[in-house]
PDB file of C-alpha atoms and ligand atoms in Angstrom:
ATOM      1  CA  MET A   1     116.498 127.411  51.782  1.00  0.00           C
ATOM      2  CA  THR A   2     118.894 130.087  50.528  1.00  0.00           C
ATOM      3  CA  ALA A   3     121.706 131.113  52.824  1.00  0.00           C
ATOM      4  CA  GLY A   4     121.100 134.512  54.319  1.00  0.00           C
ATOM      5  CA  GLN A   5     117.322 134.175  54.573  1.00  0.00           C
ATOM      6  CA  PRO A   6     115.829 133.684  58.060  1.00  0.00           C
ATOM      7  CA  ALA A   7     115.098 130.007  58.853  1.00  0.00           C
ATOM      8  CA  GLU A   8     111.458 129.043  58.256  1.00  0.00           C
ATOM      9  CA  PRO A   9     109.689 127.942  61.437  1.00  0.00           C
ATOM     10  CA  PRO A  10     109.294 124.140  61.561  1.00  0.00           C
ATOM     11  CA  PRO A  11     106.033 122.744  60.133  1.00  0.00           C
ATOM     12  CA  ALA A  12     103.199 122.034  62.568  1.00  0.00           C
ATOM     13  CA  ARG A  13     103.666 118.794  64.456  1.00  0.00           C
ATOM     14  CA  ARG A  14     101.136 115.989  64.691  1.00  0.00           C
ATOM     15  CA  GLY A  15      98.885 116.396  67.743  1.00  0.00           C
ATOM     16  CA  LEU A  16      99.473 114.324  70.859  1.00  0.00           C
ATOM     17  CA  MET A  17      96.894 112.297  72.773  1.00  0.00           C
ATOM     18  CA  LEU A  18      96.682 113.336  76.425  1.00  0.00           C
ATOM     19  CA  VAL A  19      94.897 110.593  78.350  1.00  0.00           C
ATOM     20  CA  LEU A  20      93.580 111.126  81.870  1.00  0.00           C
ATOM     21  CA  SER A  21      92.374 108.253  84.041  1.00  0.00           C
ATOM     22  CA  SER A  22      91.466 107.907  87.697  1.00  0.00           C
ATOM     23  CA  PRO A  23      88.975 106.241  89.976  1.00  0.00           C
ATOM     24  CA  SER A  24      85.589 107.966  89.927  1.00  0.00           C
ATOM     25  CA  GLY A  25      85.718 110.995  92.246  1.00  0.00           C
ATOM     26  CA  ALA A  26      89.467 111.694  92.141  1.00  0.00           C
ATOM     27  CA  GLY A  27      88.855 115.061  90.478  1.00  0.00           C
ATOM     28  CA  LYS A  28      89.705 114.146  86.904  1.00  0.00           C
ATOM     29  CA  SER A  29      86.629 115.783  85.354  1.00  0.00           C
ATOM     30  CA  THR A  30      87.441 119.122  87.007  1.00  0.00           C
ATOM     31  CA  LEU A  31      90.998 118.956  85.657  1.00  0.00           C
ATOM     32  CA  THR A  32      89.744 117.999  82.198  1.00  0.00           C
ATOM     33  CA  ARG A  33      87.242 120.854  82.109  1.00  0.00           C
ATOM     34  CA  ARG A  34      89.740 123.440  83.356  1.00  0.00           C
ATOM     35  CA  LEU A  35      92.422 122.403  80.916  1.00  0.00           C
ATOM     36  CA  ASN A  36      89.988 122.486  78.014  1.00  0.00           C
ATOM     37  CA  GLU A  37      88.705 125.947  79.022  1.00  0.00           C
ATOM     38  CA  GLU A  38      92.201 127.347  79.430  1.00  0.00           C
ATOM     39  CA  GLU A  39      93.486 125.928  76.149  1.00  0.00           C
ATOM     40  CA  GLN A  40      90.453 127.248  74.275  1.00  0.00           C
ATOM     41  CA  SER A  41      90.797 130.689  75.851  1.00  0.00           C
ATOM     42  CA  LEU A  42      94.457 130.807  74.840  1.00  0.00           C
ATOM     43  CA  GLY A  43      93.441 129.880  71.288  1.00  0.00           C
ATOM     44  CA  ARG A  44      95.627 126.775  71.318  1.00  0.00           C
ATOM     45  CA  ALA A  45      95.125 123.841  68.964  1.00  0.00           C
ATOM     46  CA  PHE A  46      93.284 121.641  71.406  1.00  0.00           C
ATOM     47  CA  HIS A  47      90.411 119.192  71.110  1.00  0.00           C
ATOM     48  CA  LEU A  48      88.427 117.526  73.868  1.00  0.00           C
ATOM     49  CA  SER A  49      87.300 114.059  72.850  1.00  0.00           C
ATOM     50  CA  VAL A  50      83.603 113.610  73.644  1.00  0.00           C
ATOM     51  CA  SER A  51      82.789 109.954  74.275  1.00  0.00           C
ATOM     52  CA  VAL A  52      79.618 108.077  73.509  1.00  0.00           C
ATOM     53  CA  THR A  53      77.962 106.345  76.448  1.00  0.00           C
ATOM     54  CA  THR A  54      74.928 104.224  77.199  1.00  0.00           C
ATOM     55  CA  ARG A  55      74.788 105.595  80.759  1.00  0.00           C
ATOM     56  CA  ALA A  56      71.891 107.868  81.750  1.00  0.00           C
ATOM     57  CA  ARG A  57      72.632 111.588  81.657  1.00  0.00           C
ATOM     58  CA  ARG A  58      73.218 113.269  85.028  1.00  0.00           C
ATOM     59  CA  PRO A  59      71.144 116.430  85.657  1.00  0.00           C
ATOM     60  CA  SER A  60      74.165 118.722  85.263  1.00  0.00           C
ATOM     61  CA  GLU A  61      75.325 117.102  82.029  1.00  0.00           C
ATOM     62  CA  ILE A  62      74.642 118.366  78.529  1.00  0.00           C
ATOM     63  CA  ASP A  63      74.254 116.000  75.593  1.00  0.00           C
ATOM     64  CA  HIS A  64      77.091 116.376  73.025  1.00  0.00           C
ATOM     65  CA  ARG A  65      79.134 118.497  75.461  1.00  0.00           C
ATOM     66  CA  ASP A  66      79.861 116.009  78.252  1.00  0.00           C
ATOM     67  CA  TYR A  67      78.968 112.866  76.318  1.00  0.00           C
ATOM     68  CA  HIS A  68      76.971 111.787  73.321  1.00  0.00           C
ATOM     69  CA  PHE A  69      74.248 109.841  75.138  1.00  0.00           C
ATOM     70  CA  ILE A  70      73.227 106.934  72.939  1.00  0.00           C
ATOM     71  CA  THR A  71      71.266 103.699  73.147  1.00  0.00           C
ATOM     72  CA  ARG A  72      72.834 100.283  73.525  1.00  0.00           C
ATOM     73  CA  PRO A  73      71.910  99.168  69.948  1.00  0.00           C
ATOM     74  CA  ARG A  74      73.463 102.370  68.565  1.00  0.00           C
ATOM     75  CA  PHE A  75      76.617 101.729  70.609  1.00  0.00           C
ATOM     76  CA  GLU A  76      76.826  98.180  69.300  1.00  0.00           C
ATOM     77  CA  SER A  77      76.410  99.279  65.725  1.00  0.00           C
ATOM     78  CA  MET A  78      79.159 101.915  66.084  1.00  0.00           C
ATOM     79  CA  ARG A  79      81.445  99.324  67.634  1.00  0.00           C
ATOM     80  CA  GLU A  80      80.748  96.782  64.913  1.00  0.00           C
ATOM     81  CA  ARG A  81      81.363  99.300  62.157  1.00  0.00           C
ATOM     82  CA  GLY A  82      84.780 100.170  63.608  1.00  0.00           C
ATOM     83  CA  GLU A  83      83.675 103.718  64.447  1.00  0.00           C
ATOM     84  CA  LEU A  84      85.165 103.575  67.938  1.00  0.00           C
ATOM     85  CA  LEU A  85      88.865 104.107  68.564  1.00  0.00           C
ATOM     86  CA  GLU A  86      88.514 102.255  71.857  1.00  0.00           C
ATOM     87  CA  TRP A  87      85.641 101.209  74.078  1.00  0.00           C
ATOM     88  CA  ALA A  88      84.975  99.635  77.474  1.00  0.00           C
ATOM     89  CA  GLU A  89      82.296  98.569  79.881  1.00  0.00           C
ATOM     90  CA  VAL A  90      82.637 100.621  83.073  1.00  0.00           C
ATOM     91  CA  HIS A  91      80.346 100.373  86.113  1.00  0.00           C
ATOM     92  CA  GLY A  92      77.844  98.398  84.014  1.00  0.00           C
ATOM     93  CA  ASN A  93      77.608 100.955  81.187  1.00  0.00           C
ATOM     94  CA  PHE A  94      79.313 101.159  77.808  1.00  0.00           C
ATOM     95  CA  TYR A  95      81.645 103.980  76.843  1.00  0.00           C
ATOM     96  CA  GLY A  96      83.632 104.597  73.688  1.00  0.00           C
ATOM     97  CA  THR A  97      85.671 107.181  71.803  1.00  0.00           C
ATOM     98  CA  PRO A  98      84.375 108.121  68.335  1.00  0.00           C
ATOM     99  CA  ARG A  99      87.286 107.594  65.959  1.00  0.00           C
ATOM    100  CA  GLU A 100      86.745 110.210  63.275  1.00  0.00           C
ATOM    101  CA  PRO A 101      86.873 113.465  65.284  1.00  0.00           C
ATOM    102  CA  VAL A 102      90.077 112.301  66.977  1.00  0.00           C
ATOM    103  CA  GLU A 103      91.825 111.343  63.751  1.00  0.00           C
ATOM    104  CA  GLN A 104      90.823 114.621  62.135  1.00  0.00           C
ATOM    105  CA  ALA A 105      92.020 116.684  65.110  1.00  0.00           C
ATOM    106  CA  LEU A 106      95.384 114.878  65.240  1.00  0.00           C
ATOM    107  CA  ALA A 107      95.900 115.334  61.514  1.00  0.00           C
ATOM    108  CA  ARG A 108      95.226 119.074  61.926  1.00  0.00           C
ATOM    109  CA  GLY A 109      97.975 119.160  64.566  1.00  0.00           C
ATOM    110  CA  GLN A 110      95.553 119.556  67.461  1.00  0.00           C
ATOM    111  CA  ASP A 111      96.294 117.903  70.787  1.00  0.00           C
ATOM    112  CA  VAL A 112      93.438 115.726  71.989  1.00  0.00           C
ATOM    113  CA  LEU A 113      92.391 115.224  75.609  1.00  0.00           C
ATOM    114  CA  PHE A 114      90.708 111.951  76.620  1.00  0.00           C
ATOM    115  CA  ASP A 115      88.939 111.201  79.886  1.00  0.00           C
ATOM    116  CA  ILE A 116      88.854 107.405  79.659  1.00  0.00           C
ATOM    117  CA  ASP A 117      89.467 104.409  81.909  1.00  0.00           C
ATOM    118  CA  TRP A 118      92.470 102.054  82.035  1.00  0.00           C
ATOM    119  CA  GLN A 119      90.935  99.622  79.533  1.00  0.00           C
ATOM    120  CA  GLY A 120      90.637 102.356  76.938  1.00  0.00           C
ATOM    121  CA  THR A 121      94.151 103.581  77.674  1.00  0.00           C
ATOM    122  CA  LEU A 122      95.612 100.128  77.019  1.00  0.00           C
ATOM    123  CA  GLN A 123      93.756  99.976  73.685  1.00  0.00           C
ATOM    124  CA  LEU A 124      95.226 103.337  72.649  1.00  0.00           C
ATOM    125  CA  TYR A 125      98.694 102.078  73.645  1.00  0.00           C
ATOM    126  CA  GLU A 126      98.260  99.136  71.278  1.00  0.00           C
ATOM    127  CA  SER A 127      97.473 101.226  68.247  1.00  0.00           C
ATOM    128  CA  MET A 128      99.117 104.622  68.855  1.00  0.00           C
ATOM    129  CA  ARG A 129     101.643 104.384  71.723  1.00  0.00           C
ATOM    130  CA  ALA A 130     104.006 107.036  70.365  1.00  0.00           C
ATOM    131  CA  ASP A 131     101.200 109.622  70.292  1.00  0.00           C
ATOM    132  CA  VAL A 132      99.846 108.865  73.781  1.00  0.00           C
ATOM    133  CA  VAL A 133     100.833 110.744  76.940  1.00  0.00           C
ATOM    134  CA  SER A 134      99.011 109.146  79.846  1.00  0.00           C
ATOM    135  CA  VAL A 135      98.324 110.628  83.266  1.00  0.00           C
ATOM    136  CA  PHE A 136      96.817 108.843  86.245  1.00  0.00           C
ATOM    137  CA  VAL A 137      95.132 110.980  88.909  1.00  0.00           C
ATOM    138  CA  LEU A 138      95.169 109.573  92.436  1.00  0.00           C
ATOM    139  CA  PRO A 139      92.930 110.798  95.256  1.00  0.00           C
ATOM    140  CA  PRO A 140      94.776 111.927  98.407  1.00  0.00           C
ATOM    141  CA  SER A 141      92.815 109.372 100.465  1.00  0.00           C
ATOM    142  CA  ILE A 142      89.807 107.068 100.239  1.00  0.00           C
ATOM    143  CA  ALA A 143      87.922 109.286 102.699  1.00  0.00           C
ATOM    144  CA  GLU A 144      88.350 112.188 100.267  1.00  0.00           C
ATOM    145  CA  LEU A 145      87.353 110.035  97.284  1.00  0.00           C
ATOM    146  CA  LYS A 146      84.151 109.063  99.074  1.00  0.00           C
ATOM    147  CA  ALA A 147      83.451 112.642 100.139  1.00  0.00           C
ATOM    148  CA  ARG A 148      83.851 113.866  96.536  1.00  0.00           C
ATOM    149  CA  LEU A 149      81.498 111.202  95.197  1.00  0.00           C
ATOM    150  CA  GLU A 150      78.888 112.151  97.805  1.00  0.00           C
ATOM    151  CA  ARG A 151      79.364 115.881  97.319  1.00  0.00           C
ATOM    152  CA  ARG A 152      78.631 115.503  93.629  1.00  0.00           C
ATOM    153  CA  ALA A 153      75.209 114.300  94.840  1.00  0.00           C
ATOM    154  CA  GLU A 154      74.088 113.452  91.350  1.00  0.00           C
ATOM    155  CA  ASP A 155      74.191 109.697  91.669  1.00  0.00           C
ATOM    156  CA  ALA A 156      71.982 107.460  93.793  1.00  0.00           C
ATOM    157  CA  PRO A 157      73.621 105.919  96.916  1.00  0.00           C
ATOM    158  CA  ASP A 158      73.797 102.444  95.328  1.00  0.00           C
ATOM    159  CA  ILE A 159      75.573 103.899  92.277  1.00  0.00           C
ATOM    160  CA  ILE A 160      78.050 105.728  94.531  1.00  0.00           C
ATOM    161  CA  ALA A 161      78.706 102.482  96.426  1.00  0.00           C
ATOM    162  CA  ARG A 162      79.296 100.641  93.169  1.00  0.00           C
ATOM    163  CA  ARG A 163      81.717 103.285  91.915  1.00  0.00           C
ATOM    164  CA  LEU A 164      83.639 103.215  95.186  1.00  0.00           C
ATOM    165  CA  ALA A 165      83.860  99.433  95.056  1.00  0.00           C
ATOM    166  CA  ASN A 166      85.123  99.629  91.462  1.00  0.00           C
ATOM    167  CA  SER A 167      87.818 102.130  92.474  1.00  0.00           C
ATOM    168  CA  ALA A 168      90.114  99.291  93.488  1.00  0.00           C
ATOM    169  CA  VAL A 169      90.097  97.936  89.930  1.00  0.00           C
ATOM    170  CA  GLU A 170      91.026 101.314  88.439  1.00  0.00           C
ATOM    171  CA  LEU A 171      93.594 102.101  91.171  1.00  0.00           C
ATOM    172  CA  ARG A 172      95.537  98.906  90.487  1.00  0.00           C
ATOM    173  CA  HIS A 173      96.405 100.207  87.011  1.00  0.00           C
ATOM    174  CA  TRP A 174      98.278 103.336  88.105  1.00  0.00           C
ATOM    175  CA  ALA A 175     101.680 101.900  87.167  1.00  0.00           C
ATOM    176  CA  GLU A 176     100.706 101.595  83.477  1.00  0.00           C
ATOM    177  CA  TYR A 177     100.705 105.393  83.111  1.00  0.00           C
ATOM    178  CA  ASP A 178     103.502 107.787  82.100  1.00  0.00           C
ATOM    179  CA  TYR A 179     102.694 110.329  84.841  1.00  0.00           C
ATOM    180  CA  VAL A 180     100.921 110.165  88.203  1.00  0.00           C
ATOM    181  CA  ILE A 181      99.380 113.184  89.929  1.00  0.00           C
ATOM    182  CA  ILE A 182      98.122 112.996  93.518  1.00  0.00           C
ATOM    183  CA  ASN A 183      95.223 115.425  93.606  1.00  0.00           C
ATOM    184  CA  ARG A 184      95.706 116.940  97.096  1.00  0.00           C
ATOM    185  CA  ASP A 185      94.976 120.427  95.868  1.00  0.00           C
ATOM    186  CA  VAL A 186      93.234 121.076  92.566  1.00  0.00           C
ATOM    187  CA  ALA A 187      95.318 124.167  91.697  1.00  0.00           C
ATOM    188  CA  ASP A 188      98.577 122.239  92.216  1.00  0.00           C
ATOM    189  CA  ALA A 189      97.258 119.244  90.299  1.00  0.00           C
ATOM    190  CA  PHE A 190      96.254 121.554  87.456  1.00  0.00           C
ATOM    191  CA  ASP A 191      99.733 123.119  87.364  1.00  0.00           C
ATOM    192  CA  SER A 192     101.281 119.648  87.125  1.00  0.00           C
ATOM    193  CA  LEU A 193      98.960 118.719  84.286  1.00  0.00           C
ATOM    194  CA  LYS A 194      99.843 121.860  82.345  1.00  0.00           C
ATOM    195  CA  ALA A 195     103.544 121.259  82.925  1.00  0.00           C
ATOM    196  CA  ILE A 196     103.205 117.736  81.509  1.00  0.00           C
ATOM    197  CA  LEU A 197     101.353 118.983  78.435  1.00  0.00           C
ATOM    198  CA  ASN A 198     103.793 121.810  77.776  1.00  0.00           C
ATOM    199  CA  ALA A 199     106.851 119.583  78.142  1.00  0.00           C
ATOM    200  CA  GLU A 200     105.381 116.865  75.928  1.00  0.00           C
ATOM    201  CA  ARG A 201     104.591 119.425  73.241  1.00  0.00           C
ATOM    202  CA  VAL A 202     108.281 120.241  72.802  1.00  0.00           C
ATOM    203  CA  ARG A 203     109.549 116.664  72.950  1.00  0.00           C
ATOM    204  CA  ARG A 204     112.146 116.328  70.201  1.00  0.00           C
ATOM    205  CA  GLN A 205     110.452 113.348  68.527  1.00  0.00           C
ATOM    206  CA  ARG A 206     107.212 115.328  68.184  1.00  0.00           C
ATOM    207  CA  GLN A 207     108.778 118.114  66.155  1.00  0.00           C
ATOM    208  CA  PRO A 208     109.180 116.706  62.645  1.00  0.00           C
ATOM    209  CA  GLY A 209     110.749 119.783  61.072  1.00  0.00           C
ATOM    210  CA  LEU A 210     113.614 120.282  63.502  1.00  0.00           C
ATOM    211  CA  GLU A 211     116.352 118.943  61.253  1.00  0.00           C
ATOM    212  CA  ALA A 212     115.430 121.303  58.430  1.00  0.00           C
ATOM    213  CA  PHE A 213     114.954 124.155  60.887  1.00  0.00           C
ATOM    214  CA  VAL A 214     118.385 123.729  62.434  1.00  0.00           C
ATOM    215  CA  ALA A 215     119.886 123.320  58.970  1.00  0.00           C
ATOM    216  CA  GLY A 216     118.336 126.703  58.157  1.00  0.00           C
ATOM    217  CA  LEU A 217     119.816 128.243  61.290  1.00  0.00           C
ATOM    218  CA  LEU A 218     123.240 126.841  60.376  1.00  0.00           C
ATOM    219  CA  ALA A 219     122.913 128.169  56.844  1.00  0.00           C
ATOM    220  CA  GLU A 220     122.159 131.612  58.274  1.00  0.00           C
ATOM    221  CA  LEU A 221     125.181 131.381  60.513  1.00  0.00           C
ATOM    222  CA  GLY A 222     127.302 130.473  57.498  1.00  0.00           C
ATOM    223  CA  ALA A 223     125.977 133.521  55.681  1.00  0.00           C
ATOM    224  CA  GLU A 224     126.727 135.706  58.726  1.00  0.00           C
ATOM    225  CA  ARG A 225     130.330 134.566  58.754  1.00  0.00           C
ATOM    226  CA  GLN A 226     130.797 135.534  55.108  1.00  0.00           C
ATOM    227  CA  THR A 227     129.639 139.133  55.625  1.00  0.00           C
TER     228      THR A 227
HETATM  229  P1  5GP B   1      81.359 108.592  84.350  1.00  0.00           P
HETATM  230  O1  5GP B   1      80.190 107.682  84.233  1.00  0.00           O
HETATM  231  O2  5GP B   1      81.699 108.938  85.779  1.00  0.00           O
HETATM  232  O3  5GP B   1      81.248 109.809  83.470  1.00  0.00           O
HETATM  233  O4  5GP B   1      82.618 107.786  83.786  1.00  0.00           O
HETATM  234  C1  5GP B   1      82.950 106.542  84.304  1.00  0.00           C
HETATM  235  C2  5GP B   1      84.306 106.106  83.799  1.00  0.00           C
HETATM  236  O5  5GP B   1      84.243 105.843  82.402  1.00  0.00           O
HETATM  237  C3  5GP B   1      85.401 107.159  84.002  1.00  0.00           C
HETATM  238  O6  5GP B   1      86.541 106.497  84.534  1.00  0.00           O
HETATM  239  C4  5GP B   1      85.672 107.643  82.619  1.00  0.00           C
HETATM  240  O7  5GP B   1      87.020 108.034  82.461  1.00  0.00           O
HETATM  241  C5  5GP B   1      85.384 106.413  81.792  1.00  0.00           C
HETATM  242  N1  5GP B   1      85.089 106.758  80.407  1.00  0.00           N
HETATM  243  C6  5GP B   1      84.393 107.806  79.927  1.00  0.00           C
HETATM  244  N2  5GP B   1      84.366 107.806  78.591  1.00  0.00           N
HETATM  245  C7  5GP B   1      85.084 106.729  78.199  1.00  0.00           C
HETATM  246  C8  5GP B   1      85.429 106.193  76.922  1.00  0.00           C
HETATM  247  O8  5GP B   1      85.089 106.710  75.861  1.00  0.00           O
HETATM  248  N3  5GP B   1      86.183 105.073  76.927  1.00  0.00           N
HETATM  249  C9  5GP B   1      86.601 104.450  78.068  1.00  0.00           C
HETATM  250  N4  5GP B   1      87.360 103.381  77.958  1.00  0.00           N
HETATM  251  N5  5GP B   1      86.281 104.928  79.286  1.00  0.00           N
HETATM  252  C10 5GP B   1      85.535 106.046  79.347  1.00  0.00           C
END
């Protein structure tokens, strides 16, 4: 950097991993979808991680958009070959995050959004804690959680009952997360989520080129003083 020339903007930072967890029906999928849509429409460097699952597809879901729906043997072979960044059994089905798309997105400086459960979150903490920003979404009440599960009306009553019963397991892990949002109103919850993402993007430790950038600014100031 020559004194007198404007400071170069800092190089692109490594992407962060925004992890969202909640009991089934707390509104996490709506938040995930909205954030992804907004980030894409703003042309931001953002990647939604699409998990593999052995669960049956719901009528409203699209293969490769909501999940990659795969068979149990395929899941096992991916897991054995180390192709999953994390994986878990949830409500009797297997879910996992394909490793390669995430690593590529992070290396390109894209932020990656994950909709995964507490077991997956703990696995990401083990391998990549500094990159993970975790958010737990709480329902405003159990009555509302139940109403949302029933309103979705895509699962059979026994599946809904099982998900509700499993909520206690997920709920008990809230304190392992960096941020907690109580989803009383989806617009407010969405604003909180965006605020978290925006603040985490400018965290000092995530901006590798700051030292050189500020050195450039100081060099410019030095040049100013000489003229
Ligand atoms: P659902 O069947 O309602 O789509 O998802 C059930 C649960 O599995 C949700 O809590 C969701 O966050 C979690 N889940 C979805 N994909 C993954 C994944 O790749 N890994 C882990 N650990 N959990 C996942």
